[in-house]
XYZ file of C-alpha atoms in Angstrom:
606
model
C 1.635 26.612 -4.403
C 2.394 24.038 -7.134
C 0.790 20.675 -7.601
C 3.078 18.394 -9.585
C 3.980 14.763 -9.205
C 7.205 14.257 -7.254
C 9.674 13.079 -9.853
C 10.658 9.400 -9.826
C 14.170 8.675 -8.649
C 16.356 5.662 -9.173
C 16.231 3.494 -6.110
C 19.757 3.380 -4.719
C 20.038 -0.337 -5.518
C 17.749 -0.677 -8.520
C 18.849 -2.997 -11.299
C 17.144 -4.621 -14.236
C 17.617 -7.479 -16.644
C 15.753 -9.888 -18.875
C 13.902 -13.144 -18.435
C 10.621 -14.819 -17.588
C 9.387 -13.715 -14.191
C 5.744 -14.711 -14.221
C 2.663 -12.534 -14.542
C 3.822 -9.041 -13.593
C 1.204 -6.625 -12.244
C 0.286 -3.327 -13.871
C -1.275 -0.227 -12.397
C -5.013 0.203 -12.262
C -5.242 3.990 -12.229
C -9.055 3.995 -12.230
C -9.005 4.660 -8.478
C -7.843 8.143 -9.485
C -9.789 8.644 -12.750
C -11.479 6.260 -15.220
C -9.645 7.742 -18.231
C -7.912 10.973 -19.304
C -11.029 12.054 -21.175
C -13.414 11.070 -18.358
C -15.883 13.799 -17.300
C -14.476 13.562 -13.742
C -11.200 15.082 -14.965
C -12.948 18.165 -16.351
C -15.169 18.332 -13.266
C -12.170 18.456 -10.939
C -10.249 20.917 -13.109
C -13.264 23.239 -13.085
C -13.609 22.813 -9.335
C -9.929 23.656 -8.690
C -10.150 26.758 -10.878
C -13.240 28.029 -9.039
C -11.981 27.016 -5.583
C -8.691 28.867 -6.041
C -10.448 31.969 -7.358
C -12.908 31.939 -4.444
C -10.147 31.295 -1.914
C -8.211 34.338 -3.100
C -11.357 36.494 -3.093
C -12.168 35.479 0.482
C -8.698 35.700 2.029
C -6.182 37.771 0.050
C -5.214 40.822 2.069
C -7.269 39.596 5.025
C -5.135 36.886 6.653
C -3.904 39.000 9.549
C -7.489 39.824 10.567
C -8.524 36.180 10.993
C -9.110 34.607 14.370
C -8.299 30.968 15.160
C -11.605 29.666 13.804
C -11.214 31.701 10.631
C -7.672 30.462 10.041
C -8.826 26.886 10.687
C -11.503 27.181 7.997
C -8.959 28.800 5.677
C -6.386 26.031 6.003
C -9.034 23.336 5.593
C -10.084 24.915 2.293
C -6.439 25.124 1.279
C -6.007 21.441 2.137
C -9.004 20.423 0.017
C -7.572 22.289 -2.972
C -4.278 20.452 -2.450
C -6.121 17.147 -2.451
C -8.111 17.638 -5.642
C -5.227 19.249 -7.532
C -2.887 16.543 -6.258
C -5.187 13.833 -7.591
C -5.128 15.416 -11.050
C -1.344 15.864 -11.032
C -0.743 12.341 -9.749
C -2.937 10.732 -12.383
C -1.330 12.650 -15.232
C 2.162 11.988 -13.919
C 1.705 8.278 -13.321
C 0.319 7.774 -16.842
C 3.289 9.694 -18.227
C 5.889 7.649 -16.348
C 4.373 4.439 -17.693
C 5.442 5.587 -21.159
C 7.415 8.819 -21.318
C 7.830 8.686 -25.095
C 4.106 8.482 -25.835
C 3.033 11.844 -27.257
C -0.529 11.747 -25.944
C 0.573 10.974 -22.390
C 3.258 13.657 -22.472
C 0.753 16.225 -23.759
C -1.863 15.296 -21.156
C 0.733 15.578 -18.367
C 1.970 18.952 -19.638
C -1.555 20.278 -20.092
C -2.582 19.255 -16.566
C 0.569 20.824 -15.110
C -0.026 24.033 -17.058
C -3.647 24.282 -15.948
C -2.857 23.573 -12.300
C -0.106 26.187 -12.373
C -2.489 28.785 -13.803
C -5.402 27.847 -11.545
C -3.346 27.840 -8.337
C -1.508 31.087 -9.093
C -4.036 33.104 -7.002
C -2.942 31.112 -3.927
C 0.640 32.395 -3.915
C -0.341 35.076 -1.416
C -1.200 32.516 1.275
C 2.215 31.686 2.759
C 3.464 35.225 2.115
C 0.678 36.786 4.141
C 0.896 34.165 6.872
C 4.575 35.008 7.294
C 3.693 38.683 7.753
C 1.387 37.910 10.698
C 3.155 38.891 13.950
C 4.362 35.940 16.016
C 2.154 36.703 19.014
C -0.953 37.023 16.817
C -0.213 33.689 15.118
C 0.323 32.043 18.510
C -3.087 33.284 19.605
C -4.665 31.761 16.482
C -2.936 28.429 17.179
C -4.685 28.102 20.523
C -7.764 27.108 18.493
C -8.284 23.378 19.033
C -8.763 22.473 15.388
C -5.985 24.679 14.090
C -3.400 23.583 16.645
C -2.682 20.276 14.880
C -1.499 22.285 11.849
C 1.245 23.981 13.874
C 4.035 22.166 11.936
C 2.757 23.739 8.703
C 3.070 27.222 10.141
C 6.461 26.472 11.688
C 7.833 25.350 8.307
C 6.427 28.433 6.620
C 8.104 30.559 9.309
C 11.468 28.957 8.487
C 11.086 30.199 4.903
C 10.271 33.733 6.052
C 13.857 35.068 5.787
C 14.034 33.883 2.168
C 10.681 35.186 0.922
C 10.536 37.329 -2.211
C 8.024 40.059 -2.921
C 4.490 38.978 -3.733
C 4.992 39.896 -7.395
C 8.214 37.888 -7.756
C 6.731 34.861 -5.995
C 3.773 35.011 -8.385
C 6.122 35.325 -11.366
C 8.183 32.325 -10.261
C 5.020 30.289 -9.798
C 3.735 31.180 -13.264
C 7.101 30.393 -14.890
C 7.479 27.009 -13.185
C 6.186 24.881 -16.057
C 8.751 26.320 -18.475
C 11.510 26.367 -15.887
C 12.998 23.414 -14.037
C 10.108 21.072 -14.840
C 10.640 21.603 -18.579
C 14.313 20.676 -18.254
C 13.307 17.679 -16.138
C 11.018 16.523 -18.912
C 13.711 16.957 -21.572
C 16.055 14.859 -19.433
C 13.444 12.126 -18.858
C 12.501 11.840 -22.505
C 16.138 11.795 -23.610
C 17.105 9.057 -21.146
C 14.015 6.970 -21.948
C 14.845 7.156 -25.660
C 18.525 6.145 -25.384
C 19.410 2.947 -27.248
C 22.353 0.675 -26.446
C 23.638 -2.261 -28.485
C 25.385 -5.120 -26.663
C 26.297 -8.340 -28.486
C 24.101 -7.298 -31.394
C 21.010 -6.716 -29.246
C 19.467 -3.243 -28.953
C 18.065 -2.347 -25.537
C 17.214 0.542 -23.253
C 19.049 1.864 -20.213
C 17.418 -0.491 -17.682
C 18.287 -3.658 -19.564
C 21.823 -2.408 -20.272
C 22.621 -1.442 -16.688
C 21.509 -4.853 -15.464
C 24.256 -6.423 -17.576
C 26.679 -4.801 -15.137
C 25.593 -7.522 -12.692
C 25.989 -10.394 -15.177
C 28.195 -13.348 -14.233
C 30.018 -13.070 -17.582
C 32.759 -10.461 -17.120
C 33.099 -9.836 -20.845
C 29.395 -9.036 -21.048
C 29.716 -6.641 -18.103
C 32.603 -4.904 -19.801
C 30.754 -4.652 -23.100
C 27.756 -3.097 -21.337
C 29.924 -0.627 -19.400
C 31.735 0.509 -22.535
C 28.495 0.813 -24.498
C 26.934 2.927 -21.732
C 30.009 5.150 -21.827
C 29.806 5.458 -25.625
C 26.131 6.446 -25.690
C 26.444 8.850 -22.753
C 29.437 10.532 -24.396
C 27.361 11.085 -27.548
C 24.719 12.860 -25.453
C 27.025 14.528 -22.939
C 26.662 18.050 -24.349
C 22.891 17.919 -23.900
C 23.225 16.538 -20.361
C 25.817 19.209 -19.527
C 23.406 21.862 -20.816
C 20.657 20.503 -18.527
C 22.965 20.543 -15.491
C 24.432 23.968 -16.279
C 20.998 25.487 -16.728
C 19.433 23.987 -13.615
C 22.447 24.826 -11.446
C 22.446 28.426 -12.702
C 18.690 28.709 -12.139
C 19.264 27.504 -8.592
C 22.086 29.975 -8.029
C 19.956 32.877 -9.287
C 17.025 31.927 -7.069
C 19.298 31.440 -4.053
C 20.835 34.878 -4.610
C 17.453 36.559 -4.873
C 16.195 34.766 -1.784
C 19.388 35.319 0.185
C 19.903 31.637 0.877
C 23.384 31.009 2.274
C 24.086 27.884 0.210
C 22.655 25.854 -2.694
C 21.787 23.132 -0.169
C 19.738 25.403 2.119
C 16.457 24.929 0.254
C 16.759 21.147 0.437
C 17.562 21.226 4.146
C 14.551 23.471 4.790
C 12.217 21.208 2.816
C 13.613 18.205 4.686
C 13.140 19.984 8.041
C 16.692 19.045 8.994
C 19.493 21.197 10.316
C 22.534 21.772 8.034
C 24.897 20.718 10.819
C 23.131 17.337 11.084
C 23.621 16.707 7.363
C 27.241 17.844 7.598
C 27.858 15.493 10.519
C 26.386 12.627 8.494
C 28.485 13.500 5.444
C 31.702 13.827 7.472
C 31.106 10.550 9.321
C 30.570 8.639 6.060
C 33.571 10.167 4.280
C 35.787 9.428 7.294
C 34.531 5.827 7.194
C 35.357 5.225 3.502
C 38.573 3.285 4.379
C 36.814 0.895 6.784
C 33.739 0.493 4.578
C 34.031 0.674 0.788
C 37.819 0.540 0.558
C 37.999 -2.526 2.791
C 35.059 -4.331 1.194
C 36.193 -3.804 -2.386
C 39.652 -5.098 -1.505
C 37.955 -8.283 -0.296
C 35.926 -8.467 -3.497
C 39.024 -7.938 -5.623
C 40.520 -11.013 -3.986
C 37.341 -13.083 -4.419
C 37.268 -12.264 -8.119
C 40.998 -13.012 -8.471
C 41.792 -9.641 -10.057
C 44.743 -7.278 -9.695
C 42.372 -4.326 -9.984
C 38.612 -3.946 -10.061
C 37.087 -2.180 -13.036
C 33.828 -0.258 -12.841
C 32.032 -3.221 -14.405
C 33.110 -5.352 -11.420
C 31.546 -3.132 -8.760
C 28.208 -4.982 -8.723
C 29.473 -8.265 -10.193
C 28.146 -11.473 -8.618
C 30.624 -13.422 -6.511
C 32.226 -16.554 -8.000
C 30.403 -18.790 -5.513
C 27.048 -17.123 -6.190
C 24.387 -19.174 -7.931
C 22.888 -17.391 -10.927
C 19.124 -17.703 -11.000
C 16.065 -15.748 -11.954
C 13.598 -15.023 -9.160
C 9.988 -15.168 -10.293
C 7.514 -12.513 -9.249
C 5.503 -14.873 -7.040
C 8.621 -15.874 -5.100
C 9.627 -12.242 -4.675
C 6.153 -11.366 -3.405
C 6.107 -14.292 -0.970
C 9.584 -13.475 0.353
C 8.789 -9.853 1.101
C 5.313 -10.486 2.482
C 6.564 -13.196 4.835
C 9.324 -10.877 6.070
C 6.794 -8.121 6.699
C 4.381 -10.500 8.444
C 7.225 -11.837 10.594
C 7.719 -8.340 11.965
C 3.999 -7.742 12.461
C 0.955 -9.194 10.629
C -0.429 -5.662 10.399
C 2.455 -4.666 8.155
C 1.698 -7.465 5.672
C -2.000 -6.614 5.812
C -1.282 -3.010 4.789
C 1.000 -4.238 1.980
C -1.431 -6.805 0.540
C -3.533 -4.462 -1.679
C -0.422 -3.383 -3.541
C -0.311 -6.892 -5.029
C -4.033 -7.578 -5.332
C -5.549 -4.240 -6.341
C -3.323 -2.899 -9.118
C -1.134 -0.655 -6.980
C 2.157 -1.949 -8.503
C 3.455 -1.575 -12.041
C 6.350 -4.026 -12.185
C 7.380 -4.847 -15.758
C 9.977 -3.221 -17.970
C 8.281 -1.695 -21.017
C 9.399 0.559 -23.884
C 9.420 4.183 -22.806
C 8.734 3.433 -19.140
C 10.628 5.614 -16.677
C 13.721 3.894 -15.274
C 14.305 2.868 -11.677
C 11.681 2.534 -8.984
C 9.527 4.782 -6.829
C 6.479 4.863 -4.563
C 4.151 7.808 -5.089
C 1.648 8.601 -2.303
C -0.801 10.346 -4.687
C -3.407 11.873 -2.323
C -4.696 10.902 1.075
C -8.203 10.014 -0.109
C -6.764 7.485 -2.594
C -3.681 5.284 -2.069
C -0.019 5.040 -3.104
C 1.273 3.467 -6.307
C 4.610 1.632 -6.612
C 6.623 1.556 -9.832
C 9.328 -1.066 -10.413
C 11.358 -2.329 -13.343
C 11.372 -5.924 -12.127
C 13.646 -8.297 -13.985
C 14.296 -11.175 -11.628
C 17.578 -10.193 -9.960
C 18.094 -10.740 -6.211
C 18.455 -6.977 -5.802
C 15.092 -6.534 -7.509
C 13.557 -8.391 -4.552
C 15.200 -5.913 -2.207
C 13.920 -3.051 -4.363
C 10.408 -4.474 -4.005
C 10.890 -4.598 -0.217
C 12.196 -1.024 -0.303
C 9.383 0.507 -2.340
C 6.719 -1.480 -0.497
C 8.103 0.012 2.717
C 7.493 3.461 1.268
C 3.972 2.374 0.358
C 3.173 1.122 3.872
C 4.544 4.368 5.297
C 2.399 6.436 2.929
C -0.756 4.462 3.773
C -0.201 4.951 7.503
C 0.680 8.651 7.192
C -2.411 9.392 5.080
C -4.535 9.780 8.212
C -2.650 13.031 8.890
C -4.393 14.674 5.940
C -3.012 16.268 2.802
C -0.873 18.955 4.402
C 0.711 16.869 7.161
C 1.076 13.415 5.597
C 4.186 14.123 3.520
C 7.330 13.029 5.329
C 10.572 14.995 4.874
C 13.040 13.106 2.683
C 15.377 12.399 5.584
C 12.674 10.313 7.259
C 10.892 9.232 4.078
C 13.543 6.540 3.572
C 13.057 5.034 7.049
C 10.274 2.552 6.298
C 11.744 1.600 2.927
C 15.195 0.762 4.271
C 13.619 -0.956 7.296
C 11.581 -3.111 4.899
C 14.813 -4.090 3.153
C 16.419 -4.974 6.479
C 13.478 -7.185 7.493
C 13.677 -9.008 4.158
C 17.444 -9.407 4.392
C 17.315 -10.781 7.933
C 14.671 -13.306 6.874
C 16.802 -14.491 3.963
C 19.900 -14.603 6.171
C 18.221 -16.934 8.661
C 17.318 -19.261 5.790
C 20.894 -19.596 4.479
C 21.643 -23.271 3.845
C 25.466 -23.155 3.664
C 28.450 -20.961 4.605
C 28.833 -20.036 0.918
C 25.204 -18.896 0.718
C 25.615 -16.937 3.950
C 28.736 -15.261 2.543
C 26.946 -14.299 -0.668
C 24.026 -12.821 1.291
C 26.276 -10.830 3.604
C 28.336 -9.553 0.688
C 25.174 -8.568 -1.187
C 23.866 -6.656 1.812
C 27.182 -4.885 2.296
C 27.154 -3.862 -1.372
C 23.602 -2.566 -1.041
C 24.560 -0.575 2.053
C 27.641 0.840 0.341
C 25.459 1.824 -2.620
C 22.980 3.432 -0.232
C 25.442 5.187 2.072
C 28.887 5.601 0.514
C 27.763 6.039 -3.077
C 24.981 8.475 -2.198
C 27.270 10.651 -0.076
C 29.741 10.649 -2.972
C 26.827 11.775 -5.159
C 26.064 14.520 -2.642
C 29.678 15.701 -2.714
C 29.555 15.707 -6.524
C 26.495 17.949 -6.467
C 28.004 20.290 -3.883
C 31.192 20.622 -5.946
C 29.273 21.074 -9.209
C 27.054 23.841 -7.832
C 30.058 25.561 -6.282
C 32.014 25.358 -9.551
C 29.009 26.695 -11.509
C 29.312 29.954 -9.574
C 32.477 30.600 -11.596
C 30.763 30.246 -14.956
C 29.609 27.707 -17.533
C 30.951 24.197 -16.957
C 32.244 22.194 -19.888
C 31.577 18.475 -20.155
C 35.232 17.936 -19.252
C 34.915 20.047 -16.111
C 31.882 18.096 -14.918
C 33.660 14.833 -15.743
C 36.598 15.905 -13.595
C 34.353 16.676 -10.617
C 32.679 13.264 -10.996
C 35.974 11.384 -11.055
C 37.295 13.238 -8.005
C 34.531 11.845 -5.793
C 34.476 8.394 -7.398
C 38.129 7.685 -6.715
C 37.846 8.910 -3.137
C 34.753 6.853 -2.334
C 35.529 3.567 -4.103
C 39.169 3.379 -3.072
C 42.474 1.940 -4.327
C 41.048 -1.444 -5.383
C 39.634 0.239 -8.507
C 40.935 1.609 -11.717
C 38.611 3.474 -14.054
C 38.063 2.864 -17.746
C 38.042 5.690 -20.238
C 34.447 6.803 -20.550
C 33.398 6.264 -16.936
C 33.804 9.992 -16.412
C 30.428 10.617 -18.128
C 28.388 8.311 -15.875
C 27.086 11.281 -13.894
C 24.912 12.204 -16.840
C 22.089 9.654 -16.531
C 21.476 9.919 -12.772
C 18.077 11.601 -12.354
C 18.484 12.642 -8.717
C 20.753 15.495 -9.794
C 18.163 16.801 -12.253
C 14.859 16.246 -10.484
C 15.756 16.706 -6.820
C 19.064 18.496 -6.203
C 20.796 17.276 -3.030
C 18.128 14.601 -2.525
C 20.703 11.848 -2.292
C 21.858 12.348 1.289
C 18.382 11.195 2.352
C 19.371 7.632 1.407
C 22.395 7.700 3.693
C 20.338 9.396 6.410
C 17.698 6.674 6.132
C 20.191 3.816 6.146
C 22.047 5.096 9.203
C 18.757 5.755 10.965
C 17.406 2.289 10.199
C 20.611 0.592 11.329
C 20.209 2.308 14.682
C 16.467 1.519 14.756
C 17.029 -2.144 13.957
C 19.647 -2.390 16.702
C 17.070 -0.938 19.107
C 14.533 -3.516 17.867
C 16.934 -6.403 18.502
C 17.833 -5.081 21.953
C 14.248 -4.396 23.068
C 11.679 -6.041 20.769
C 8.779 -5.770 23.227
C 6.537 -2.898 22.215
C 8.802 -1.856 19.346
C 6.214 -2.520 16.633
C 3.670 -0.103 18.049
C 6.274 2.636 18.471
C 7.382 1.999 14.895
C 3.855 2.239 13.502
C 3.243 5.405 15.535
C 6.341 6.939 13.977
C 5.132 6.115 10.460
C 1.613 7.366 11.192
C 3.039 10.743 12.234
C 3.974 11.521 8.626
C 5.282 15.071 8.505
C 3.588 16.194 11.722
C 6.719 15.894 13.910
C 10.398 16.828 13.724
C 12.905 13.982 13.525
C 14.035 14.599 17.117
C 10.479 14.008 18.396
C 9.964 10.938 16.197
C 13.168 9.255 17.360
C 12.875 10.118 21.046
C 10.686 7.088 21.973
C 13.488 4.836 20.685
C 16.184 6.636 22.667
C 17.831 7.888 19.455
C 19.034 11.385 18.532
C 20.259 12.201 15.015
C 21.641 15.565 16.188
C 24.354 13.684 18.125
C 27.384 13.314 15.804
C 28.128 9.936 17.403
C 24.736 8.701 16.202
C 26.026 8.216 12.659
C 29.025 6.204 13.798
C 26.607 3.747 15.421
C 24.775 3.273 12.145
C 27.993 2.857 10.165
C 29.278 0.292 12.649
C 26.618 -2.168 11.468
C 28.105 -2.075 7.961
C 31.654 -2.479 9.235
C 30.411 -5.325 11.457
C 29.130 -7.208 8.405
C 32.524 -6.665 6.730
C 34.193 -8.035 9.890
C 32.099 -11.191 9.479
C 33.123 -11.503 5.838
C 36.804 -11.114 6.724
C 36.430 -13.775 9.417
C 35.152 -16.209 6.771
C 38.384 -15.927 4.768
C-alpha cells in the first residue's frame, strides 16, 4: 500500500504562451495543512505510523478468521489510514509541483514519501491475505450489510491474485518504491522543469516554448520547433536512460509476477478488458485515413503549403483572429457552458474559482501541463493549469474543471471507492470540453468563425484520439523492443518516427530533430500506457453526447449518477443506463464518426 500523489500529466491539448491575462488564481493549500512545519503535519505522521503498526498487530495472520463484521471494521480502519496518509502525500506533492526546482519543496516531498512508505510497510500483508481467503468464505463475509458496498475493492484485489508475489517480495518492492520508479520520475520532472530554450534572443522554459508552435508567425513556429529539437537532443542520453531503466524495471516485475504483457498492469488498474482496449486501438488506427490524414490535407491547402512541417500541426488558420483571452472571459465561458447543461454543475465548479482550488499561472519551476488532483475525500480537488491566454487554454480549463466536478461528486463514495479507473476518469473532463465547444459554436458570428471553431475542435479531437493512440503504439513498441536489450537513443527515435508518420499521414514531412520529441512527454515516464485513456474518454463522450442530443430528458441526472459512482461500478454497469456498451467493437466506430462528421462539414465549406 503506497500513498503518493498521482503524477501530473500533460493534458492532451495543453498549450502555453505569454501575455496579460488578468489576475490569475493560486492555490490555497491551507485546507490540507497550514504550512509544512505546522504541528498538524507531525500529528498526522505520528498517527499514520501508530495506526499502521496497530492495524498489523490486530490483523496480520488473522484475516481468514474474520467474520463480516470484523472485515467491515478492518476495511474501515484501512480506509481511514488511506485518507490521512493521502492528505499528507497530496499536500507535499502539490507544493512540489508548484515549484519542482525549489530544494526545500523537493526535500519535503521526498521526506513525506519516504516516511509514508516506511509507515505503511506493515500493511502489505492486507491484500495478500485477503487473496488467500477461499472464495466461498469471502462471499459469506460480503453478505454483511456494511461490507457489501466494498465488494468492488475485493473484486479488484481478486483480479491481481494470479500475479501476487510472496509476502517477503511484496514487502521488499514496497520498501524500495521511493528509490525505484518514483526516483526516476523525479529526475525526469526536475530535468524537464530546468530546461532552457532560446528563441529570438529570449530565454524561456518548455511551456512558453511549446506555445510558440501555435503562433501565427510561421518563422517563429519553426524557430521554436528547431530549438526544442536542439535542447532535447542535448539531453537525449539522459532521457533514454530514464526510459530504458523504467521499461526494464517493468519487464522484470512483469516476469516475476507472470503478467502476460507490459500493458496488463495498466488494464487491471483501469478495470478494463485487454480486448476492449485492443478494439479501441484497432478502430482508431483503421480510421487514420478518414481522420488525421484527411484533416491535415485540408489544413495543408488552407495554409497554402506543399507539405506540412511539424511546426504547422497546431498552427492557427489564416482566417483565424489572433487574440489573448483573459482569465475572467475564460472563467465566464466555461461556467456558462456548465450552467447551460445544469445549474448544479456550475454550482459544484464555483469554489474552484473562489476558494483557491486553481493554480493557473506559469511560474519558474512549475510543473508543465495541467491536471486535477482529487487529494482526499474529506478535503477537495485542486486544479493546476499553465494558463497563457490561448483558445485551447480555455478548453483545458473546461477539461480540468470537468475532472474536478467528477472528483467532488465521487468523493461521497469514500476513500477506497471514489477513485475512477483512468478509462472513465476522462469522461467528465472531455464532456466539459464538449459542452464548452458547443456553446462557443452556437455563438459563431460568421462562416469563417464557424470554420475556425470546427477546425480547432477537430484538431483537439485528433490530439486526444489519434495522437494518444500513436503514443500508445510507441510505448507498446518501445517496451517490446526493450526485451531485446538496451535501446540506444537512435533506436527509440526510430520507434517514435514509425508511429508519427503512420498517424499524421502523407501531408507531413518531418524536420531533422523531430525524432527526439518523445523525450519530454511525461505520460511515458509517470504512467506507462496511460495515454489510451484519453482516446477511450473521447470516444465514450462522443457517444454520450449523441445520446444527450437524442434524448435530453432525464440525461443530467443519469450523468450525475454516473459521476457519483466513482470507482464503485464497472464501465459496463455505468454505461448501461445510456444504452451504451464499450465492449461492442462497433461502439468505437460510433464515437469516431463524430470526428469524421466534423471533417465532412469542413470539406463542405470549401
